[in-house]
Amino acid sequence: MREQELIKLLDDMSIMEKIGELNQIPGEYYKETMTATGENTTLNFPKELIKTIGSALNVSDPELIVKIQKEHIENHPHHIPMLFMLDIIHGLDTTFPIPLAQGCSFDPELVKTLSSAAAKEACVSGLHVTFSPMVDLCRDARWGRVMESSGEDTYLNSVMAKAAVEGYQGKDLTEEGTISSCVKHFAAYGAVEGGREYASVDISERNLREYYLPPYKAACDAGSGMLMTSFNTIGGIPSTANKHIMKDILRDEWNYDGVVITDYGSLSNMESHGISEKDDVLSEYAINATVDIEMCIGRYYQGLQKLINEGKISEKQIDDAVLRILKLKNRLGLFENPYRFANSEKAKEICRSKKMMETAYKAVNQTSVLLKNEDKSLPLKKDEKIAFIGPFLDSHDLLGGWPGNLKYRSEDKSVLDIIENDYPDNHYLFAKGCEMLGSEEPMLKRRKLPFEENQNARNEKIDKAIEVAQKADKVVMLLGEHPRVGGEITSKVDIRIPKIQQELFDAVSKVNENVIVVLFNHRPLDITEISGKAKSILDVWFPGSMGAKGIVDMLFGINSPTGRLSMSFPYGVGQEPIYYGLLPTDHSTQVSDTFVTGYIDCPLEPLYSFGEGLTYTDFEYSDFSLNKKTLAENETLTVSVNVKNIGQRDGYETVQLYFRDVFASVSRPTKQLIRFEKVFIKKGETKEVLFYLTTEDFKFYNFDMNYDYEPGEIKIFVGHDSRTNECKSIELM
Ligand code: BGC
């Protein structure tokens, strides 16, 4: 449809039809009644609103979607099709590694491929929008939702945000295999106090703009069809009411013309925030902040009607919001093709197909991070006597928090299945060792999860594990967080592995000093004790549908782990929030070296820092050079470095470039990622890696909050990870 026709359509719509567009209905409604016009028993939505409702959440069955859409179009006075939305966080039917792990790939092409694969499954299933990517900057591992983001770094998050949007949306949203993205949660949800879920955020304007907002902007600039508000307040103002971030920044500064949706209940939550219990007051805040759709609760329609009747808001405000939604529907081609590509027969062919599974498999080693590899204990050699121990050994659930389709949670192969099928050998010994959780876990009060109750059974399992560990040359221990303790409402103050597993680790590592830990986790954990004792640690996060095969092949060296940390691992929970590149501060320049920042009982740096990760070969850096000593506007600085593969295998190295603005009108980070490149280098080969920078790259919010660069020295660091000290200076003119 041409824009003129959309405007004409808008003109023809009644106010009730318009308000219908601004509301979303939970899919449960249709599952219950199976008809768009049936009696609604659970919700507060009146029939006349449902007739003109703009979208639905959580229906993913293509046949049902077609049925609902058909009825809806027939009943709608202007036959406007609905949008169907769902959270597809790391895949729909095929689950890929969690987004935090995808961040570890340092490979935007991979993120694009995985998002595009997820879009293909979603599109054929009849969906139009995914509530992804989540690009909240995450620097506190206590917050359970860190698994949904690509981590602690502004630049990496921005690159991955763009890649995800491009992957979901393709070049043209009318094409098969595409869906609209919805970037979330705007804004700064990752900065909640103490990592507490739904807590408040108090953040300076500079911190917000400099570090937290760029990833959302990158997604918007990449054309994300939608954006979602967040549950948190910022400086006391709920995001869903926040005119400053939404109207001033998003709409006016960034010119974002996509659709803004509340988070599930975030309009209503303003009541919990103590703003008001009245629908109209809450709705007035939201519409003034240019929020277009209320997700599922049904208070917006009540409030908006009242506001219009009382003349407190203009119909123009409603029209602007409706037009944005109509434009998205049009961008998706829904007016010409309201069912788009929903096709249940084709869905059976595409979803969880061999090709999808191959894509999932290939992602495992690229997102896994080898944190430690003493004596090169990995990869395993086939003739070694190896004991495999741990509660993840026979687990069929390696999907982690928030897989798309829960029905596949326990359908995939376990690590044990793969070893027995693909590596049949009587050298291998197995013991489960323990269940994932023991009865002492405090989280069990809040979460219904299975746990070990019986002390005798617990002792027997550990004894068996000790027995097999004693007989083995090496022990591979598969340990970690419960697969359902990641994502929303999983904030924790204890970020160690469950106690029952720590006991197992202690018992096994006492009898065998060659312990290799395969770690399953949604967030950086406190693994300081484990790290002190284990020879190797391979962090596989939650690796998805092909996790087991990916892990076993990686352990045996068929593939090498090539991921790098997208979020730092702390020495202990007391260090949180922790991230690389803190602002410089201490008294050492004036007083003495005693007066330095940090703790007296713990290093300032994290245990494993951002960007760290090993692989099965080694690299040597040389000939680091800058092509000039000064850099003026419109000039380009070329940074070059040679990287040689000095190990015994071909491999990938992620070359990382950081900078520090030495003196500036405001304090600047001690190190900031500015570029990276993941390069494949053959054994013995040397590759020259080049980076190009301009003064644009050094702009920041200065003393007067102007976004600009300042003349003076910039240190450019190159190396393997954020700990690199290899640096050269350039003078900005
Ligand atoms: C979450 C969002 C999600 C929405 C819809 C909310 O509780 O915060 O991230 O997209 O639910 O499922």
XYZ file of C-alpha atoms and ligand atoms in Angstrom:
745
model
C 0.000 0.000 0.000
C 1.225 3.495 -0.757
C 1.599 5.964 2.118
C -1.282 8.047 0.761
C -3.561 5.025 0.955
C -2.493 4.367 4.531
C -3.350 7.929 5.469
C -6.717 7.581 3.759
C -7.341 4.374 5.679
C -6.432 6.116 8.913
C -8.864 8.944 8.135
C -11.654 6.435 7.642
C -11.090 4.619 10.924
C -13.310 5.233 13.938
C -11.714 6.171 17.229
C -12.483 2.708 18.601
C -10.730 1.106 15.648
C -7.744 3.325 16.281
C -7.638 2.460 19.947
C -7.884 -1.204 18.971
C -4.646 -0.854 17.032
C -2.927 0.451 20.155
C -3.776 -2.632 22.171
C -2.474 -6.143 22.104
C -4.233 -9.281 23.187
C -2.542 -12.235 24.885
C -2.645 -15.351 22.728
C -4.109 -17.346 25.600
C -7.402 -15.755 24.660
C -7.496 -17.567 21.341
C -6.183 -20.794 22.720
C -9.037 -20.783 25.161
C -11.861 -19.747 22.886
C -10.352 -20.801 19.551
C -12.216 -17.983 17.932
C -11.580 -14.323 17.699
C -15.162 -13.466 18.392
C -15.948 -15.986 21.121
C -16.727 -15.226 24.738
C -13.719 -14.021 26.608
C -13.606 -15.618 29.996
C -10.217 -14.577 31.290
C -9.581 -11.108 30.035
C -10.928 -7.735 30.512
C -11.070 -6.908 26.824
C -14.559 -6.026 25.553
C -15.728 -7.632 22.341
C -15.766 -4.419 20.342
C -12.111 -3.869 21.188
C -11.125 -7.397 20.230
C -12.794 -6.893 16.871
C -10.325 -4.122 16.094
C -7.345 -5.307 18.133
C -4.050 -4.577 16.425
C -1.927 -7.504 17.524
C -1.623 -10.682 19.539
C 1.212 -12.124 21.603
C 2.171 -15.766 22.089
C 0.358 -17.603 19.316
C 2.845 -19.573 17.258
C 0.821 -22.280 15.564
C 0.571 -21.382 11.852
C -2.868 -22.938 11.437
C -4.252 -21.068 14.397
C -2.674 -17.831 13.219
C -4.274 -18.185 9.778
C -7.629 -18.974 11.372
C -7.486 -15.995 13.725
C -6.306 -13.667 10.966
C -9.054 -14.791 8.625
C -11.816 -14.244 11.159
C -10.286 -10.983 12.251
C -10.105 -9.517 8.770
C -13.675 -10.556 8.097
C -14.938 -8.925 11.266
C -12.835 -5.785 11.230
C -14.708 -2.802 9.756
C -11.686 -1.963 7.593
C -10.323 -5.496 7.312
C -6.996 -4.529 8.843
C -4.840 -7.591 9.540
C -3.330 -8.246 12.954
C 0.321 -8.560 13.880
C 1.445 -11.768 15.607
C 4.351 -11.407 17.980
C 6.449 -13.760 20.079
C 9.676 -13.790 22.059
C 12.180 -15.587 19.885
C 15.255 -14.998 21.933
C 17.687 -17.603 20.636
C 15.697 -19.516 18.083
C 12.139 -20.784 17.776
C 12.039 -24.573 17.338
C 15.765 -24.903 16.809
C 17.485 -23.306 19.764
C 20.842 -21.625 19.283
C 23.348 -20.664 21.984
C 22.037 -17.991 24.367
C 22.579 -14.380 23.230
C 25.333 -13.772 25.812
C 27.217 -16.662 24.195
C 26.468 -15.296 20.746
C 28.166 -12.104 21.931
C 31.202 -14.249 22.771
C 31.535 -15.229 19.133
C 32.769 -11.708 18.365
C 31.306 -12.525 14.987
C 28.433 -10.355 13.751
C 28.038 -12.610 10.710
C 27.250 -15.523 13.013
C 24.675 -13.463 14.923
C 23.141 -12.467 11.615
C 23.018 -16.077 10.442
C 21.400 -17.282 13.668
C 18.845 -14.444 13.685
C 18.027 -15.087 10.070
C 17.595 -18.826 10.759
C 15.281 -17.997 13.671
C 13.345 -15.644 11.383
C 12.867 -18.389 8.803
C 11.289 -20.703 11.364
C 9.194 -17.869 12.775
C 8.015 -16.610 9.397
C 6.807 -19.978 8.166
C 5.089 -20.421 11.535
C 3.044 -17.316 10.793
C 4.811 -14.860 13.098
C 5.523 -11.246 12.217
C 7.549 -9.817 15.091
C 10.079 -11.150 17.575
C 10.784 -9.365 20.838
C 14.486 -9.439 20.174
C 17.299 -8.360 20.176
C 17.660 -7.468 23.813
C 20.590 -5.081 23.877
C 20.621 -3.929 27.484
C 24.203 -3.299 28.542
C 24.940 -5.789 31.331
C 27.646 -5.327 33.890
C 26.200 -7.102 36.877
C 26.052 -10.899 36.778
C 23.524 -10.974 39.606
C 20.888 -9.830 37.143
C 19.339 -12.959 35.620
C 18.623 -11.340 32.290
C 22.258 -10.892 31.302
C 21.867 -14.102 29.263
C 19.614 -12.245 26.815
C 22.139 -9.562 25.952
C 25.536 -9.592 24.304
C 27.266 -8.379 27.410
C 29.140 -5.549 29.036
C 30.611 -3.605 26.158
C 28.895 -0.760 24.341
C 30.662 -1.261 21.036
C 30.269 -5.054 20.908
C 26.608 -4.742 21.888
C 26.028 -2.170 19.176
C 27.656 -4.280 16.484
C 25.644 -7.333 17.551
C 22.399 -5.332 17.793
C 22.769 -4.243 14.184
C 23.636 -7.776 13.067
C 20.600 -9.264 14.800
C 18.213 -6.723 13.261
C 19.686 -7.348 9.811
C 19.398 -11.095 10.360
C 15.739 -11.010 11.406
C 14.578 -8.435 8.922
C 16.666 -9.221 5.856
C 16.715 -6.581 3.152
C 12.972 -6.360 2.647
C 10.301 -7.297 5.159
C 7.899 -8.404 2.453
C 10.216 -11.281 1.630
C 9.773 -14.834 2.810
C 11.896 -15.788 5.792
C 11.867 -12.355 7.408
C 10.205 -10.957 10.515
C 10.382 -7.592 12.222
C 12.682 -7.208 15.200
C 11.726 -5.372 18.375
C 14.749 -4.002 20.176
C 14.415 -3.935 23.965
C 14.270 -2.888 26.780
C 14.425 0.862 26.395
C 16.278 1.951 28.398
C 19.097 0.944 30.711
C 17.245 -2.022 32.199
C 20.660 -3.680 32.556
C 21.655 -1.076 35.113
C 19.099 -2.078 37.758
C 20.370 -1.516 41.287
C 22.151 -4.503 42.786
C 21.091 -6.657 39.816
C 17.624 -6.831 41.385
C 14.893 -7.699 38.920
C 12.542 -4.830 38.062
C 14.554 -2.506 40.319
C 15.202 1.141 39.697
C 18.007 2.727 37.740
C 19.690 5.935 38.695
C 22.086 6.915 36.013
C 23.716 10.122 34.896
C 22.759 11.524 31.529
C 26.375 11.096 30.425
C 26.586 7.438 31.453
C 23.238 6.757 29.815
C 24.129 8.372 26.522
C 27.741 7.297 26.385
C 27.472 3.629 27.346
C 23.850 2.449 27.581
C 22.011 4.041 24.661
C 24.274 3.315 21.656
C 23.220 -0.367 21.245
C 19.517 0.618 21.078
C 20.420 3.328 18.605
C 22.376 0.860 16.479
C 19.280 -1.359 16.296
C 17.038 1.598 15.443
C 19.463 2.842 12.798
C 19.493 -0.650 11.314
C 15.745 -0.225 10.828
C 14.257 -2.288 13.660
C 10.502 -2.247 13.090
C 9.765 -2.012 16.783
C 11.183 -1.025 20.162
C 10.034 -2.045 23.638
C 10.078 0.015 26.803
C 11.501 -1.391 30.044
C 10.183 -2.162 33.522
C 12.643 0.029 35.384
C 12.403 3.624 36.393
C 15.199 6.001 35.459
C 15.734 8.662 38.082
C 12.262 7.896 39.428
C 10.490 8.066 36.066
C 9.211 4.755 34.680
C 10.570 4.116 31.184
C 7.060 3.708 29.813
C 6.301 7.263 30.935
C 9.698 8.644 30.149
C 9.241 11.501 27.736
C 12.904 12.376 27.880
C 14.258 9.061 26.621
C 11.340 8.331 24.352
C 10.198 11.617 22.912
C 13.323 13.760 23.185
C 15.953 11.157 22.428
C 14.316 8.295 20.519
C 11.850 10.202 18.381
C 13.318 13.681 18.080
C 17.076 13.095 18.175
C 17.239 9.673 16.544
C 14.205 10.225 14.290
C 12.903 6.777 15.133
C 9.625 6.231 13.353
C 9.064 2.590 14.288
C 6.463 1.208 16.666
C 7.023 1.479 20.415
C 5.395 -1.158 22.610
C 5.286 -1.314 26.403
C 6.830 -4.295 28.112
C 4.310 -6.846 29.393
C 2.448 -4.900 32.025
C 4.903 -2.038 32.179
C 2.086 0.495 31.850
C 0.273 -1.195 34.670
C 3.506 -1.490 36.639
C 3.574 2.240 36.924
C 0.975 1.632 39.575
C 3.520 -0.495 41.453
C 6.025 2.287 40.930
C 3.597 4.462 42.831
C 2.713 6.779 39.964
C -1.041 6.301 39.867
C -3.714 3.628 40.013
C -5.766 5.348 37.345
C -5.805 4.048 33.768
C -6.128 7.497 32.276
C -3.246 8.991 34.238
C -0.948 6.112 33.276
C -2.104 6.217 29.670
C -1.545 9.946 29.449
C 2.064 9.520 30.515
C 2.567 6.744 27.968
C 0.915 8.422 24.983
C 2.783 11.642 25.735
C 5.967 9.609 25.684
C 4.853 8.322 22.230
C 4.214 4.742 23.321
C 2.140 3.121 20.574
C 0.986 -0.272 21.844
C 0.213 -1.555 25.291
C 1.258 -5.161 25.625
C -1.609 -7.348 26.736
C -2.909 -5.866 29.980
C -5.748 -3.815 28.547
C -5.504 -0.596 30.504
C -4.500 1.593 27.583
C -7.862 1.370 25.858
C -9.705 2.343 29.036
C -7.359 5.226 29.681
C -7.158 6.503 26.114
C -10.927 6.598 25.668
C -11.299 8.683 28.797
C -8.485 11.017 27.799
C -10.020 11.603 24.371
C -13.470 12.139 25.826
C -12.100 14.674 28.251
C -9.988 16.350 25.585
C -6.776 15.753 27.536
C -4.966 14.324 24.534
C -5.444 15.094 20.888
C -6.676 12.669 18.262
C -3.487 13.589 16.391
C -1.439 11.807 19.083
C -3.524 8.685 18.562
C -3.288 9.056 14.787
C 0.487 9.312 14.879
C 0.686 6.112 16.885
C -1.791 4.268 14.651
C -0.018 5.395 11.514
C 3.268 3.980 12.814
C 1.553 0.624 13.346
C -0.131 0.673 9.940
C 3.223 1.478 8.375
C 4.798 -1.552 10.019
C 1.949 -3.763 8.819
C 2.485 -2.350 5.376
C 6.249 -2.860 5.560
C 5.552 -6.511 6.321
C 3.287 -6.718 3.272
C 0.271 -7.638 5.413
C -2.284 -5.603 3.473
C -1.545 -7.543 0.303
C -0.793 -10.831 2.013
C -2.316 -10.981 5.526
C -1.194 -14.573 6.097
C 2.283 -13.799 4.825
C 4.153 -17.087 4.707
C 2.332 -19.068 7.403
C 2.352 -22.632 6.193
C 2.101 -25.551 8.576
C 3.300 -28.128 6.035
C 6.349 -26.089 5.137
C 6.947 -25.367 8.816
C 7.394 -29.080 9.393
C 10.081 -29.119 6.704
C 11.920 -25.985 7.827
C 11.743 -26.041 11.617
C 14.385 -28.232 13.215
C 15.474 -29.370 9.752
C 18.892 -30.882 9.162
C 20.067 -27.511 7.877
C 18.834 -25.696 10.992
C 20.529 -28.243 13.201
C 23.780 -27.821 11.283
C 23.561 -24.082 11.826
C 23.001 -24.695 15.536
C 25.905 -27.153 15.647
C 28.324 -24.751 13.971
C 27.490 -22.061 16.502
C 28.563 -24.113 19.517
C 32.322 -23.909 19.211
C 32.179 -20.314 18.005
C 30.386 -19.226 21.154
C 32.218 -21.406 23.690
C 35.033 -19.834 25.645
C 38.086 -21.795 26.744
C 38.941 -19.922 29.926
C 41.873 -22.016 31.000
C 43.879 -24.856 29.453
C 46.845 -25.809 31.619
C 49.173 -28.460 30.189
C 47.012 -28.307 27.100
C 44.704 -30.873 28.680
C 42.236 -30.098 25.935
C 41.619 -31.388 23.352
C 41.242 -34.915 24.720
C 43.093 -37.734 23.094
C 41.005 -40.708 22.108
C 43.300 -43.221 23.805
C 43.235 -41.493 27.194
C 41.194 -43.057 29.957
C 38.608 -40.374 30.592
C 35.876 -40.193 33.184
C 32.867 -38.027 32.361
C 31.138 -36.876 35.500
C 28.398 -34.425 36.376
C 24.693 -33.702 36.310
C 24.841 -32.362 32.760
C 26.182 -35.687 31.466
C 22.800 -37.224 30.762
C 20.821 -34.001 30.558
C 18.689 -33.603 27.448
C 18.122 -29.967 28.222
C 21.024 -27.792 27.153
C 18.789 -25.021 25.849
C 18.975 -22.736 28.871
C 16.653 -19.882 29.681
C 13.966 -18.823 27.260
C 14.063 -21.278 24.365
C 11.439 -20.460 21.716
C 9.401 -23.608 21.875
C 9.239 -25.254 25.266
C 8.084 -28.520 23.813
C 11.625 -29.250 22.659
C 13.157 -28.663 26.068
C 14.123 -32.259 26.632
C 14.145 -33.666 23.122
C 17.770 -33.260 22.189
C 20.668 -35.627 22.642
C 22.699 -35.596 25.835
C 26.479 -35.530 26.050
C 26.338 -39.164 27.135
C 24.290 -40.108 24.040
C 26.863 -38.485 21.789
C 29.867 -40.115 23.425
C 28.231 -43.524 23.370
C 27.097 -43.182 19.757
C 29.896 -41.239 18.120
C 32.899 -42.141 20.270
C 32.287 -45.755 21.238
C 35.251 -46.849 23.302
C 35.621 -48.749 26.500
C 38.247 -46.328 27.816
C 35.500 -44.036 28.988
C 33.937 -44.078 32.392
C 30.735 -42.349 33.404
C 29.136 -41.157 36.598
C 26.390 -38.615 37.088
C 27.835 -37.654 40.471
C 24.859 -35.623 41.612
C 21.600 -34.009 40.592
C 21.658 -30.396 39.423
C 20.296 -29.021 42.668
C 20.319 -30.110 46.283
C 17.563 -29.419 48.778
C 19.621 -26.644 50.413
C 19.322 -24.221 47.481
C 17.471 -21.126 48.719
C 16.069 -20.495 45.235
C 13.868 -23.568 45.571
C 11.552 -21.501 47.743
C 10.781 -19.294 44.767
C 11.147 -21.769 41.930
C 9.614 -25.191 41.455
C 12.590 -27.154 40.225
C 13.554 -30.785 40.761
C 16.204 -31.381 43.429
C 17.940 -34.184 45.326
C 16.241 -34.825 48.648
C 17.820 -38.028 49.756
C 21.174 -37.790 51.541
C 22.004 -41.474 50.999
C 21.400 -41.202 47.285
C 23.554 -38.091 47.303
C 26.423 -39.899 49.038
C 26.174 -42.918 46.780
C 26.387 -40.798 43.645
C 29.433 -38.952 44.912
C 31.119 -42.246 45.927
C 30.574 -43.656 42.470
C 32.022 -40.482 40.951
C 35.099 -40.747 43.175
C 35.521 -44.370 42.158
C 35.530 -43.632 38.431
C 37.653 -40.493 38.877
C 40.338 -42.549 40.607
C 40.586 -44.886 37.641
C 40.838 -42.164 35.009
C 43.749 -40.249 33.453
C 41.541 -37.198 33.124
C 38.119 -36.239 34.391
C 35.706 -34.102 32.405
C 33.193 -32.560 34.806
C 29.977 -31.172 33.361
C 28.726 -28.635 35.868
C 26.736 -25.441 36.070
C 23.552 -23.524 36.613
C 20.154 -25.120 36.291
C 18.879 -24.620 32.702
C 15.853 -22.765 34.009
C 17.690 -20.323 36.220
C 18.392 -17.704 33.581
C 16.333 -14.879 32.135
C 13.582 -12.836 33.726
C 13.136 -13.107 37.508
C 16.307 -15.115 38.091
C 18.425 -12.505 39.837
C 20.770 -14.055 42.408
C 23.152 -13.016 45.147
C 25.021 -16.301 45.082
C 26.508 -16.743 41.644
C 28.471 -19.899 42.346
C 27.484 -23.292 40.960
C 24.911 -25.092 43.148
C 26.378 -26.427 46.400
C 25.704 -30.054 45.551
C 27.850 -29.681 42.436
C 30.598 -27.844 44.289
C 30.755 -30.789 46.741
C 31.087 -33.143 43.806
C 33.824 -31.029 42.276
C 35.734 -30.890 45.564
C 35.484 -34.655 46.045
C 36.583 -35.470 42.503
C 39.388 -32.928 42.334
C 40.825 -34.411 45.543
C 41.361 -37.796 43.878
C 42.279 -36.689 40.381
C 44.345 -33.633 39.582
C 43.492 -33.599 35.890
C 40.048 -32.131 36.052
C 38.552 -30.367 33.054
C 35.369 -28.441 33.750
C 32.711 -27.914 31.105
C 30.640 -25.068 32.469
C 26.955 -24.455 31.698
C 25.793 -20.997 32.666
C 23.579 -18.067 31.819
C 25.848 -15.485 33.363
C 29.426 -15.089 34.534
C 29.725 -17.136 37.714
C 32.022 -16.942 40.688
C 34.291 -19.871 39.774
C 37.361 -18.665 41.638
C 37.684 -21.888 43.625
C 37.106 -24.086 40.608
C 39.530 -22.069 38.570
C 42.228 -22.618 41.203
C 41.932 -26.389 40.980
C 40.780 -27.308 37.466
C 43.344 -27.797 34.702
C 40.966 -26.524 32.049
C 37.651 -24.706 31.969
C 35.509 -24.691 28.864
C 32.536 -22.375 29.175
C 29.781 -23.565 26.829
C 27.049 -21.326 28.328
C 23.751 -22.868 27.243
C 24.596 -24.081 23.770
C 21.175 -24.997 22.344
C 19.660 -27.871 20.383
C 22.981 -29.211 19.096
C 24.855 -28.460 22.298
C 25.793 -32.019 23.164
C 27.309 -32.875 19.792
C 29.016 -29.484 19.627
C 30.569 -29.939 23.053
C 31.791 -33.492 22.596
C 33.337 -32.761 19.205
C 35.023 -29.733 20.717
C 36.386 -31.734 23.649
C 37.909 -34.226 21.230
C 39.328 -31.479 19.042
C 37.157 -31.913 15.940
C 36.379 -28.210 16.377
C 38.192 -25.631 18.476
C 36.485 -23.244 20.880
C 36.865 -19.747 19.438
C 34.693 -17.560 21.696
C 35.880 -14.669 23.841
C 34.187 -13.370 26.964
C 31.457 -10.847 26.288
C 31.156 -10.316 30.033
C 33.840 -10.491 32.717
C 33.908 -13.195 35.399
C 34.274 -11.787 38.921
C 36.522 -13.007 41.716
C 33.435 -13.071 43.849
C 29.942 -11.668 43.924
C 31.204 -8.763 46.065
C 33.022 -7.418 43.020
C 29.785 -6.983 41.047
C 29.147 -4.918 39.040
C 32.492 -5.562 37.378
C 33.662 -4.831 33.864
C 36.871 -3.948 32.096
C 37.910 -0.355 31.476
C 36.677 1.242 34.704
C 37.149 4.968 34.936
C 40.617 5.787 36.224
C 40.753 6.836 39.859
C 43.088 6.648 42.822
C 45.352 8.901 44.829
C 48.617 7.455 43.653
C 49.630 10.494 41.631
C 49.399 12.814 44.624
C 50.041 10.726 47.720
C 51.623 7.299 47.434
C 51.052 3.927 45.864
C 49.134 2.845 48.948
C 46.177 5.027 48.162
C 44.883 3.065 45.209
C 41.378 2.174 44.242
C 39.892 -1.289 44.689
C 39.623 -3.697 47.605
C 42.130 -4.876 50.180
C 40.908 -8.460 49.978
C 40.441 -8.868 46.245
C 42.062 -7.623 43.040
C 40.484 -4.750 41.173
C 40.474 -6.679 37.920
C 38.017 -9.501 37.280
C 39.083 -13.141 37.405
C 38.544 -13.505 33.649
C 38.188 -10.270 31.797
C 36.195 -9.167 28.780
C 37.658 -10.469 25.523
C 39.574 -13.340 27.133
C 39.474 -16.844 25.720
C 41.904 -19.455 24.459
C 41.771 -21.897 21.621
C 43.706 -25.015 20.668
C 46.547 -23.090 19.080
C 48.606 -20.005 20.024
C 49.245 -16.685 18.372
C 52.032 -14.148 18.446
C 51.584 -10.452 17.728
C 54.273 -8.323 16.068
C 54.858 -5.177 14.005
C 52.081 -3.179 15.641
C 52.134 0.221 13.953
C 50.128 3.363 13.317
C 50.554 5.055 9.956
C 50.660 8.553 11.461
C 51.490 10.439 14.621
C 48.678 12.955 14.418
C 45.078 12.673 13.310
C 42.950 15.547 12.092
C 39.303 15.612 11.087
C 38.660 13.872 7.741
C 41.914 11.930 7.974
C 42.123 8.182 8.433
C 44.403 6.419 10.847
C 45.507 2.937 9.813
C 46.446 0.552 12.581
C 48.231 -2.556 11.506
C 49.477 -5.612 13.326
C 50.842 -8.978 12.289
C 49.443 -12.071 13.919
C 51.224 -15.399 13.579
C 49.758 -18.785 14.378
C 52.630 -20.356 16.316
C 50.752 -23.463 17.468
C 50.167 -26.876 16.013
C 46.712 -26.347 14.496
C 44.868 -23.892 12.291
C 42.762 -21.520 14.323
C 40.801 -18.318 14.796
C 42.193 -15.310 16.607
C 40.002 -12.372 17.621
C 42.249 -9.351 17.329
C 40.979 -6.581 19.592
C 41.609 -2.868 19.394
C 41.027 -0.633 22.401
C 41.742 3.010 23.125
C 42.152 5.382 25.999
C 41.683 9.102 25.870
C 44.488 10.081 28.229
C 43.339 13.547 29.277
C 39.859 14.841 28.537
C 37.416 17.324 29.998
C 35.627 14.385 31.646
C 37.071 11.185 33.032
C 37.250 8.537 30.299
C 37.532 4.735 30.593
C 40.950 3.205 31.081
C 40.222 1.107 28.021
C 37.416 0.990 25.489
C 36.863 -1.494 22.658
C 36.845 0.291 19.351
C 37.252 -2.468 16.715
C 37.760 -6.225 16.539
C 38.290 -8.812 13.872
C 38.063 -12.566 14.051
C 40.614 -13.982 11.634
C 41.334 -17.510 10.516
C 45.055 -18.186 10.488
C 46.622 -21.420 9.315
C 49.289 -23.138 11.367
C 52.593 -21.328 10.818
C 50.926 -18.530 8.821
C 51.144 -14.795 9.579
C 48.317 -12.412 8.745
C 48.361 -8.659 8.695
C 45.262 -7.215 10.335
C 44.304 -3.648 9.536
C 41.928 -1.275 11.286
C 40.854 2.164 10.121
C 39.894 4.949 12.501
C 38.876 8.585 12.220
C 38.244 11.343 14.741
C 34.558 10.214 14.730
C 35.640 7.151 16.697
C 36.922 9.276 19.558
C 33.850 11.416 20.127
C 32.240 11.440 23.549
C 29.916 13.558 25.699
C 32.269 16.238 26.886
C 32.126 18.571 29.874
C 29.309 20.576 28.268
C 27.513 17.429 27.104
C 28.435 18.115 23.508
C 29.274 15.013 21.507
C 32.722 15.714 20.128
C 36.355 14.689 20.290
C 39.016 16.703 22.058
C 42.552 17.330 20.859
C 45.247 15.460 22.751
C 46.782 12.062 23.223
C 44.916 8.848 22.505
C 46.500 5.532 23.376
C 45.672 2.729 20.976
C 45.951 -0.787 22.392
C 46.014 -3.942 20.341
C 46.024 -7.528 21.493
C 44.358 -10.734 22.449
C 41.942 -9.336 25.063
C 41.062 -6.375 27.258
C 44.140 -6.945 29.448
C 46.522 -6.027 26.650
C 49.112 -3.369 27.447
C 50.528 -3.198 23.951
C 49.938 0.426 23.026
C 50.984 3.332 20.824
C 49.925 6.963 20.904
C 48.329 9.267 18.411
C 47.710 12.981 18.838
C 44.237 14.187 17.891
C 44.455 17.588 16.262
C 9.714 -9.369 29.288
C 9.970 -9.020 27.841
C 9.158 -9.894 26.936
C 7.702 -9.783 27.318
C 6.790 -10.611 26.443
C 8.235 -9.438 29.613
O 8.000 -9.957 30.864
O 10.341 -8.411 30.107
O 11.334 -9.134 27.564
O 9.402 -9.548 25.610
O 7.533 -10.203 28.652
O 6.921 -11.944 26.678
